[in-house]
Structure formats: C-alpha cells, structure tokens
Coordinates of C-alpha atoms in Angstrom, one line a residue:
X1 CA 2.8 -9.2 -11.3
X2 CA 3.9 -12.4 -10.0
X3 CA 6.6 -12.4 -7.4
X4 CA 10.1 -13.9 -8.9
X5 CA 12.5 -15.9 -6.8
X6 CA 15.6 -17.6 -7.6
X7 CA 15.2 -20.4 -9.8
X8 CA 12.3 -18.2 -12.2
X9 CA 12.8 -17.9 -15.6
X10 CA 10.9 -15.8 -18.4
X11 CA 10.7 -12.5 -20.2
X12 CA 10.5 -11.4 -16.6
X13 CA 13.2 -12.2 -15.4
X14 CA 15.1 -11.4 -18.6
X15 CA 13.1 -7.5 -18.0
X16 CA 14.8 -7.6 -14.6
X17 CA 18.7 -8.9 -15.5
X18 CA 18.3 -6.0 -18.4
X19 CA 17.8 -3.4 -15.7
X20 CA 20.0 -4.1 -12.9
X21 CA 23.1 -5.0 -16.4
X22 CA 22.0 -1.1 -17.1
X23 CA 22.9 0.1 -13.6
X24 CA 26.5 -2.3 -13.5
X25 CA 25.2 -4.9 -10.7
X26 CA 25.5 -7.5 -13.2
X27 CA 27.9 -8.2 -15.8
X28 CA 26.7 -7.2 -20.2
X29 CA 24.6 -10.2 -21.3
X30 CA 26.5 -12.5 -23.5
X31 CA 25.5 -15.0 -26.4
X32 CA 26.3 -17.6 -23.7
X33 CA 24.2 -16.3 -20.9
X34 CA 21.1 -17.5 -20.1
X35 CA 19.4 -14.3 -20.2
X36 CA 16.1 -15.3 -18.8
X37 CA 17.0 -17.4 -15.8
X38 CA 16.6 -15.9 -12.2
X39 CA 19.9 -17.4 -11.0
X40 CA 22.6 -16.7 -7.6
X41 CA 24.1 -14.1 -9.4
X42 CA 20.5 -12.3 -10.3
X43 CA 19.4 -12.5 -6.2
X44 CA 22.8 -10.9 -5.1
X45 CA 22.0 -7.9 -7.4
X46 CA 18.7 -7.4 -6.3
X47 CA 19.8 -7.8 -2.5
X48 CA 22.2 -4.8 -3.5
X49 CA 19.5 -2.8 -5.6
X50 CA 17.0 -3.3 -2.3
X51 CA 20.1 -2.6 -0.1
X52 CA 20.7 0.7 -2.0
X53 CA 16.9 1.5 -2.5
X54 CA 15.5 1.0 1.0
X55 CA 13.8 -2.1 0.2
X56 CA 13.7 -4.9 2.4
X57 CA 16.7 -7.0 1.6
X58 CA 15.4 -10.3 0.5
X59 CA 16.4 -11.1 -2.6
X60 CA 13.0 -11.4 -4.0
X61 CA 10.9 -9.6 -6.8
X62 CA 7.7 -8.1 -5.5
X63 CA 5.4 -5.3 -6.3
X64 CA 7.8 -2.9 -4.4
X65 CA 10.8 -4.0 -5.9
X66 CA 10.2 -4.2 -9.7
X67 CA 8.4 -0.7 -9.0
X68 CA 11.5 0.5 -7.7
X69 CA 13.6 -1.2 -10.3
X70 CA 11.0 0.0 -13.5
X71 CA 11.1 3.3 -11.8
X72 CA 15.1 2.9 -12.0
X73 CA 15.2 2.9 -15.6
X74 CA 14.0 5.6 -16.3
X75 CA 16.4 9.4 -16.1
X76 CA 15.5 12.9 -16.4
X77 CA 14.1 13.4 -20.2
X78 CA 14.2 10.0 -21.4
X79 CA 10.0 10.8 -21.3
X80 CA 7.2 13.2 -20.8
X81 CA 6.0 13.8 -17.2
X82 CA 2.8 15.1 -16.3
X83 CA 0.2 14.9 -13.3
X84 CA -1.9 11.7 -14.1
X85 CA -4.8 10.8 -11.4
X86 CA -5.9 7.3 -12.4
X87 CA -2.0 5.8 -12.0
X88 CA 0.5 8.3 -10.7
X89 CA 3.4 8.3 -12.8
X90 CA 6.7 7.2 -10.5
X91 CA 10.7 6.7 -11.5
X92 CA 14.0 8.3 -11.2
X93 CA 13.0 10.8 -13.2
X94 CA 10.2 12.8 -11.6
X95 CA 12.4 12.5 -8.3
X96 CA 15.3 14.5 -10.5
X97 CA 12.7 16.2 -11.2
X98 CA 11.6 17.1 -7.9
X99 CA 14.8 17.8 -6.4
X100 CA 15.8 20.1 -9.7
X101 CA 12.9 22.5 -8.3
X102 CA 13.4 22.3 -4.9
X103 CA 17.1 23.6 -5.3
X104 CA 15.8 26.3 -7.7
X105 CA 13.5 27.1 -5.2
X106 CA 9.9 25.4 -6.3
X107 CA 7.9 23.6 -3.6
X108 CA 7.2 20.4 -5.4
X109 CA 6.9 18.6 -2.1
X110 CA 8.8 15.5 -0.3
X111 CA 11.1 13.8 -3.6
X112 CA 9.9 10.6 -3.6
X113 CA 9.2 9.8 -7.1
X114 CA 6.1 10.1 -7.6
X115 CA 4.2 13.0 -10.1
X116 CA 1.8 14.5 -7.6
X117 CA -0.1 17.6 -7.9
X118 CA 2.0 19.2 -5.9
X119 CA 4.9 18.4 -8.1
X120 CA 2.6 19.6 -11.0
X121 CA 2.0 22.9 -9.1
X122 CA 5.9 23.8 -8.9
X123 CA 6.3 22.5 -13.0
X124 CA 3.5 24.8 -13.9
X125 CA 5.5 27.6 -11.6
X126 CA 8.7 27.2 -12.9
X127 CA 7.3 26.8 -16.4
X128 CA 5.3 30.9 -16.5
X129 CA 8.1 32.3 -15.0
X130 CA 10.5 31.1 -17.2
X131 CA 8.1 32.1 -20.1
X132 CA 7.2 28.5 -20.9
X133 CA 3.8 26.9 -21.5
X134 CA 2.5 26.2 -18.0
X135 CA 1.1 23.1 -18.6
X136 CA 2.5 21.1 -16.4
X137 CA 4.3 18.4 -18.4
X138 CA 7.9 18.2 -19.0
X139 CA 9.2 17.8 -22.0
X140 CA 12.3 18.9 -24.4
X141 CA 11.7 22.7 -23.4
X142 CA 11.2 21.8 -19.7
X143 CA 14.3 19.8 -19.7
X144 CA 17.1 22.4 -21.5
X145 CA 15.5 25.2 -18.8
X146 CA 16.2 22.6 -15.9
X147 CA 19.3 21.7 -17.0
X148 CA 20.2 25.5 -17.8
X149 CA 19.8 26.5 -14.6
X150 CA 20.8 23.4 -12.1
X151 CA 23.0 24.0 -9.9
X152 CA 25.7 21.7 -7.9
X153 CA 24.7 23.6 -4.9
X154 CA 22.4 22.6 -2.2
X155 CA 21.8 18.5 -3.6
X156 CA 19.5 17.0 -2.1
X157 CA 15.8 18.7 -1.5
X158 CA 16.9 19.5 1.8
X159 CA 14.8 22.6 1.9
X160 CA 11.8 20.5 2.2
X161 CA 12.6 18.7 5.4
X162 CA 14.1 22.4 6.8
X163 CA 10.3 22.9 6.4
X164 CA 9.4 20.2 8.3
X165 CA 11.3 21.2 11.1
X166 CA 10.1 24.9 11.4
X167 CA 6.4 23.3 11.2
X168 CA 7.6 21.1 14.4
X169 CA 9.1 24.5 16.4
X170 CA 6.0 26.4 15.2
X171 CA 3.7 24.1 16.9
X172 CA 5.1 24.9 19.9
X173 CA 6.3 22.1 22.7
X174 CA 2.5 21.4 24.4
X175 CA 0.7 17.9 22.8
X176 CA -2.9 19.5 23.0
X177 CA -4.5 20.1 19.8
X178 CA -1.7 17.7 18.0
X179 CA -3.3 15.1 15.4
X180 CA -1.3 11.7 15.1
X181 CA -2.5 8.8 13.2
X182 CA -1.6 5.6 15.2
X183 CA -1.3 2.9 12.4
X184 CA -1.7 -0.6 13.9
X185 CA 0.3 -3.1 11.1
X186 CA -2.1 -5.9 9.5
X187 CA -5.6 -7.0 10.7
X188 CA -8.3 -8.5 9.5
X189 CA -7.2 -11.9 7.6
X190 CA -3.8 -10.4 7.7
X191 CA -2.5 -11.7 11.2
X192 CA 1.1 -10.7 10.5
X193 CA 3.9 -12.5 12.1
X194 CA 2.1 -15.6 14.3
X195 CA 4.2 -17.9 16.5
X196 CA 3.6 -19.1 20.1
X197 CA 0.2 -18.1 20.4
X198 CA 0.7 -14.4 19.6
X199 CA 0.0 -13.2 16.7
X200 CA 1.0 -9.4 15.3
X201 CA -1.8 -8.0 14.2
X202 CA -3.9 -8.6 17.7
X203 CA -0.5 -6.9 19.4
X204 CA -0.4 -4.2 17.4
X205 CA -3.9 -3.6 17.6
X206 CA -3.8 -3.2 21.6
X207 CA -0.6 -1.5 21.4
X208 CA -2.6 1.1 19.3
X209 CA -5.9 1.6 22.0
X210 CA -3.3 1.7 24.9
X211 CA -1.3 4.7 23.1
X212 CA -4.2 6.1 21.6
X213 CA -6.1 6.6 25.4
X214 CA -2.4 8.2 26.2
X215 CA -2.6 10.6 23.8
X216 CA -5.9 11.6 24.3
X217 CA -5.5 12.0 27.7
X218 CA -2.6 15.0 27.0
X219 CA -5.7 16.5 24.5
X220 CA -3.9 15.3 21.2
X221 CA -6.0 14.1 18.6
X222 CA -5.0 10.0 18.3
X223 CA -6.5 8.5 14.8
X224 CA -6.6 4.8 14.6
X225 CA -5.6 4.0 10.8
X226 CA -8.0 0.6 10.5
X227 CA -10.6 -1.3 12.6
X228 CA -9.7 -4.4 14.8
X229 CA -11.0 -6.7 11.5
X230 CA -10.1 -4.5 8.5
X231 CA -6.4 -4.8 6.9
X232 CA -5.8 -1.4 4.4
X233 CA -2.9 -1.4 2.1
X234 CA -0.3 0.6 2.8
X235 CA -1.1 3.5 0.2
X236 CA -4.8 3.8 1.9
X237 CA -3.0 4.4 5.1
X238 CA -1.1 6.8 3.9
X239 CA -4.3 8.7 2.1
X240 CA -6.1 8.0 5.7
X241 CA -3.5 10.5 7.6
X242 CA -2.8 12.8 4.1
X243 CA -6.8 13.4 4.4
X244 CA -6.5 13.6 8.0
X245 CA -3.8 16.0 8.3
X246 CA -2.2 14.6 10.2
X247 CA 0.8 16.0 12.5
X248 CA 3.0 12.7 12.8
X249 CA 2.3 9.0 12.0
X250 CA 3.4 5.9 14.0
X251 CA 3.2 2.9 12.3
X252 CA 3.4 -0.3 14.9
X253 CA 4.6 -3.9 14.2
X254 CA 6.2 -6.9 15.6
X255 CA 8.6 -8.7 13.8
X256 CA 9.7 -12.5 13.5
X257 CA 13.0 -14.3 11.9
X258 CA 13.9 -17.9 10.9
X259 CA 15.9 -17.7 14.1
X260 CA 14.8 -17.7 17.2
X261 CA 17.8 -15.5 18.5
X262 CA 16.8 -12.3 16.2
X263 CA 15.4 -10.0 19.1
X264 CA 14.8 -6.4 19.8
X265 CA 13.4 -3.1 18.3
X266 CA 13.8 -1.2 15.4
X267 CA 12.4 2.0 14.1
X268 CA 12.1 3.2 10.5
X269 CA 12.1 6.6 8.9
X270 CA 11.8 7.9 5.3
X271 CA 15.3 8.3 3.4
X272 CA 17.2 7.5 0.4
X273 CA 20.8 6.9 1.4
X274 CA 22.1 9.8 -0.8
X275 CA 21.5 12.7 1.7
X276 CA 17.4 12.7 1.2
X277 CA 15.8 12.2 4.5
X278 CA 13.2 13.1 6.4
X279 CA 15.0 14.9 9.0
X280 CA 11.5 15.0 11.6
X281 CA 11.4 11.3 10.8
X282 CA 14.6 10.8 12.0
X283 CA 14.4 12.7 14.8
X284 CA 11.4 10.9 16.1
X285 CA 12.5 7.0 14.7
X286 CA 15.7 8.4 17.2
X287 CA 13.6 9.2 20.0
X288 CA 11.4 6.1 20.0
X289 CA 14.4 4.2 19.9
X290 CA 15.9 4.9 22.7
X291 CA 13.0 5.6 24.7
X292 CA 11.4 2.3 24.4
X293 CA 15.2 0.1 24.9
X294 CA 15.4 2.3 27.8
X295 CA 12.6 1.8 29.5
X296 CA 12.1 -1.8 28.3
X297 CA 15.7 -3.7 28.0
X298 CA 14.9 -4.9 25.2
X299 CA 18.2 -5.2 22.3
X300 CA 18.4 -1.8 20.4
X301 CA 18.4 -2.5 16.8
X302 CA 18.5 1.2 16.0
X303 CA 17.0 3.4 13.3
X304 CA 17.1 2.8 9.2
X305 CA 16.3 4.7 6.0
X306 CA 13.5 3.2 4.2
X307 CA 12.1 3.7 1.0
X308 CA 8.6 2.4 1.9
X309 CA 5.5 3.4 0.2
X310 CA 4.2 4.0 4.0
X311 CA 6.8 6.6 3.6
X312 CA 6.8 8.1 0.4
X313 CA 3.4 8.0 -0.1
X314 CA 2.2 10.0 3.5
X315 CA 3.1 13.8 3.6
X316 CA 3.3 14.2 7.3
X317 CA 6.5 12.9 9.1
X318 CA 6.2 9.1 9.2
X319 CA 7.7 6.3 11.6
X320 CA 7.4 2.6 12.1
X321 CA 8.2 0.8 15.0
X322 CA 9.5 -3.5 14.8
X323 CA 8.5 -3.5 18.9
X324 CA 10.1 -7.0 19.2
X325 CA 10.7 -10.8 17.6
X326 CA 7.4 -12.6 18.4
X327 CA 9.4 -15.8 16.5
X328 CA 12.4 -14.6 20.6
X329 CA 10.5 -16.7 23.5
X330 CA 12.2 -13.3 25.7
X331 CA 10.7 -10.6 23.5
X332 CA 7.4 -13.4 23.2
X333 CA 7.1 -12.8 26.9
X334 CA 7.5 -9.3 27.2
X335 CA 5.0 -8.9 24.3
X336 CA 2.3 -11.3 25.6
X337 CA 2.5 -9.0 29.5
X338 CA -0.8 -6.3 29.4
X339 CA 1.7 -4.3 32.0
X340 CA 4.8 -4.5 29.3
X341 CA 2.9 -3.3 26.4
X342 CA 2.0 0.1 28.4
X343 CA 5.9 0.4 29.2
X344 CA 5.9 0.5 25.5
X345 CA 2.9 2.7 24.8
X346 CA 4.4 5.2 27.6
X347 CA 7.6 5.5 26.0
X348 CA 6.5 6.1 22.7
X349 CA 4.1 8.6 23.8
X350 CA 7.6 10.8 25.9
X351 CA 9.2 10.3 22.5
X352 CA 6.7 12.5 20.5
X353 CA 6.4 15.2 23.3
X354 CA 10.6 15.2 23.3
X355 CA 9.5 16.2 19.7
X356 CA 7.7 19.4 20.4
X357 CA 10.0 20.0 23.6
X358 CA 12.7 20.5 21.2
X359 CA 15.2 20.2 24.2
X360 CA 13.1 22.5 26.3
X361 CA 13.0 21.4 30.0
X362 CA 14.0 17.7 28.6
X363 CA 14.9 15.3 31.2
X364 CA 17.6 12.1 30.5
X365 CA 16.1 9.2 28.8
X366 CA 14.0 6.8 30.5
X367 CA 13.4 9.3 33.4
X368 CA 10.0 11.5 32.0
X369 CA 7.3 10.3 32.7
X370 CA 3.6 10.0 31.5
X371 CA 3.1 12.2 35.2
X372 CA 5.0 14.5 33.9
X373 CA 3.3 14.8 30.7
X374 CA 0.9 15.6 31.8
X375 CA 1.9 18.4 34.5
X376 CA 3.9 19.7 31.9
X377 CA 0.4 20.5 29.8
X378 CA -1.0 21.8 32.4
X379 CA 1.7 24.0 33.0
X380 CA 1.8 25.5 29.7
X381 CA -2.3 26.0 29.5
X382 CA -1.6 28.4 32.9

C-alpha cells in the first residue's frame, strides 16, 4: 500500500476516516464532509489510534498502521478464524480470541493478534473438550461456547507472561548455556539514522560484535540477527530467533530528531496499554535502562509499551534499545568513542545477568561489573 499523509485523498483515505468514525476518534461522516480527504482532523486521530496502539506516533499511514487499523475493525465473530500459512490472519478478533482461551485455561500463546498454530492448537483443544468439531476454525458454534463460558475474571492473558517468568527462575541465575539473539537495527542499504558522519546501522553493528564477544566470554550463546551488509525485515528477525530459540532478544538502534536537543536512551518492550505486557520484557527494557544511564550519563528516556511486529511477531522476551540521538552533537560524541560504546555493551550485558540473578547477590546499579560476571560464573560452575 502506499503510505498516506495529510493532504491525501482517495478511497483510501475514505477506508481509513470509516474506521477510526467506527471507533469515535472522528466525528459520523456527513453529506457535507469531504469523506475522502486526509485532512488535520484525520492526522490527530491516527496520532491517537498509534498513541493507543503502540505505534510510533506520527501521524502517518504505513504498512504498520493500516494493519493495525484493518485489524481494528474487525471483533470477535464478525468472521471465521482459522490457521492460514501463506498470510497469517491478524485483527482484534483472534487477539479476543486469544485472551478468551488463555483465561479459560488454553495455551494459545503471547495475544498479539495474529492466528498462529499455536493459537490453532488451543481452538482445536477447547473445541474436543467441549464436544465441538476440532477443526480449528471459529465460527458460530465456537463463538456461543466462548462467550458461554467467559469470564470477567483474570482479563488480560496474564497467565502467559506468569510463564515467562517461571521459564526465567527455572533457568537458574548463571549466563552459560543462555541463547540471546543480538539484533543490530538496519544494514545493508539501510544505513538508518545518518548525520555528522555516523551513521546507525555501522553503530549498531559494532555495538552488536562488542556485546556479542561479552556474552560469549560468560559461555552464553550470542546470535547476530544479520550480516554487516544484509538488512532483514523485521518479521525475518523475529523468525531468525523463533527458529533459534532463543532465550531473550536485544534489538539495538540509535535514534535522530528534527531537533538537535532530543537526546538520550530509550528501551522498548512488548505491551498493549490495557494490562497485556510482557512482564520479562519489562523487566529487562527496566534493567537496560537504568544500567546504561548509569553508567553512561546519558538523559533517561525510560521504558515504553510497543506494539511492534519485532514484538508480536518473536516468542521469546524481546527488547529494543534507542542508545542515543545521532542527529545531539553530545550523544554524537559519546557514540562516535570505541571506549563509550563498550560502557554501553558492559551495561547491557549486567542487565541480562540481573535477569537470571533475580535479586540474588545483586549489587546497586552502576556498581557490577563485567569482573564480576564473570567471577560470579565461575562461582556457580564450583
């Protein structure tokens, strides 16, 4: 699809005003109005669709957006779902769905929209033992037994990410034998954010070899997601660490801003807004945080919810790191010192083991050090 902006016009843009009418962020159309126009009023209600969604706020149309807003349109039972391979089907509705059998006690996996197999799994499930036809769509039948038995109780899908954090205290606090997937953003002919001789991809690229050696230093298993001249998309990322399996997986960018005063880092973790997070993701996106503005001085922007396909596509915990404004000469300089980016590379790497150390033996931010690390591994392989 072609990305809309204010000032489009077209059956679009008319598709796109019928939606976001449908969910009250714009007034009912009118003879008067001119339906099809992608005007102020249109951009405000898509900032606050991508405010409420995760998106980035922008204002703009793109693949991400009118996914999220086609998926939007759709609720629980206004159509069939069923497990396609070739195009996954994704909306509102499977992630009712998901989060109906996850309170009724059905894995179906992370809600995040999307008709998986997994998902199909816990609908075939549900369907034999409620004396159904397991066949894994849902349909009228599907839908009065869902309904039936929903219950107010436990909103949410929580028990999923309960799951995630047992797998984190079964894995025990050492780093040996732990597989992340370090995911460098861009590359290739995608150079990122590029200003004052720097340019994203190449920083996130070293920032990536200089963690990775960390890592495997400890004995975890450090994946690099692309090459140093190969740019995947974000859902063959995401399929890189799913057929990895992969423990955790960092994802590492720069950022850059019309103004030259934006500075600092941010980290981002899977979540909705409505209570659906992942609670690992958080945890970790929290860690980073403040170990890197610790250790670094650079401004803490804190951690956010995201919806990103980087997120709801990857079933391990996810997180992705904004290590600085190329576009800020201070956080330009930092980025551009060898000797600053293995500040950063350190501090990430305490933040996953405070992870596994799950407050065990944990020292005060900023203090543990790569040293220690290490003599803590060798501690617990005595």
């Amino acid at each position: 699809m072609r990305v809309l902006r204010r000032g489009d016009a077209g059956p679009d843009v008319a598709e796109i005003r019928s939606i976001l009418a449908g969910m009250d962020l714009l007034p009912p159309v009118t003879g008067t109005d001119d339906y099809g126009t992608f005007d102020v009023a249109v951009e405000h209600a898509v900032r606050a669709f991508q405010q409420r969604r995760g998106l980035i706020t922008d204002g703009v149309v793109g693949p991400a957006t009118f996914q999220a807003l086609k998926g939007a349109s759709y609720h629980l039972g206004s159509r069939p779902l069923s497990y396609l391979i070739s195009s996954p089907v994704h909306g509102d509705d499977v992630f009712t769905l998901q989060e109906r059998l996850t309170e009724l006690g059905f894995d179906a996996g992370r809600p995040d929209g999307y008709f998986g197999p997994q998902t199909e799994r816990a609908l075939k499930t549900f369907q034999r033992d409620m004396r159904l036809t397991p066949d894994g769509v849902c349909g009228p039948a599907t839908i009065r037994e869902l309904h039936r038995l929903s219950s107010p109780r436990a909103r949410g899908g929580r028990p999923v990410f309960l799951r995630e954090q047992e797998q984190v205290r079964q894995a025990g606090p050492r780093l040996r034998g732990k597989r992340i997937v370090i995911d460098p953003g861009h590359g290739g002919d995608d150079l990122g954010v590029v200003a004052g001789g720097l340019r994203e991809a190449d920083i996130a690229w070293d920032l990536a070899r200089r963690l990775e050696g960390r890592m495997k230093a400890t004995g975890m298993e450090a994946l690099i997601s692309r090459g140093p001249n190969h740019s995947p998309t974000e859902l063959e990322r995401a399929k890189f660490a799913n057929d990895a399996g992969a423990d955790l997986f960092l994802s590492l960018h720069s950022d850059g801003n019309r103004s030259p005063r934006a500075q600092g880092i941010a980290s981002f973790h899977f979540g909705t807004g409505n209570g659906t997070t992942s609670t690992v993701g958080e945890l970790l996106a929290g860690f980073i945080q403040r170990e890197v503005a610790a250790r670094t001085g650079m401004l803490d922007c804190r951690t956010h919810y995201k919806t990103w396909e980087i997120f709801t596509r990857t079933r391990c915990p996810a997180v992705r790191v904004e290590i600085g404004y190329l576009t800020n000469p201070d956080d330009a300089r930092k980025l551009a010192d060898p000797a600053f980016r293995d500040i950063v590379a350190e501090g990430i790497l305490i933040a996953v083991k405070r992870l596994y150390l799950l407050g065990e033996g944990d020292q005060p931010t900023g203090t543990f050090t790569f040293a220690d690390v290490l003599a803590h591994e060798l501690a617990k392989a005595e």
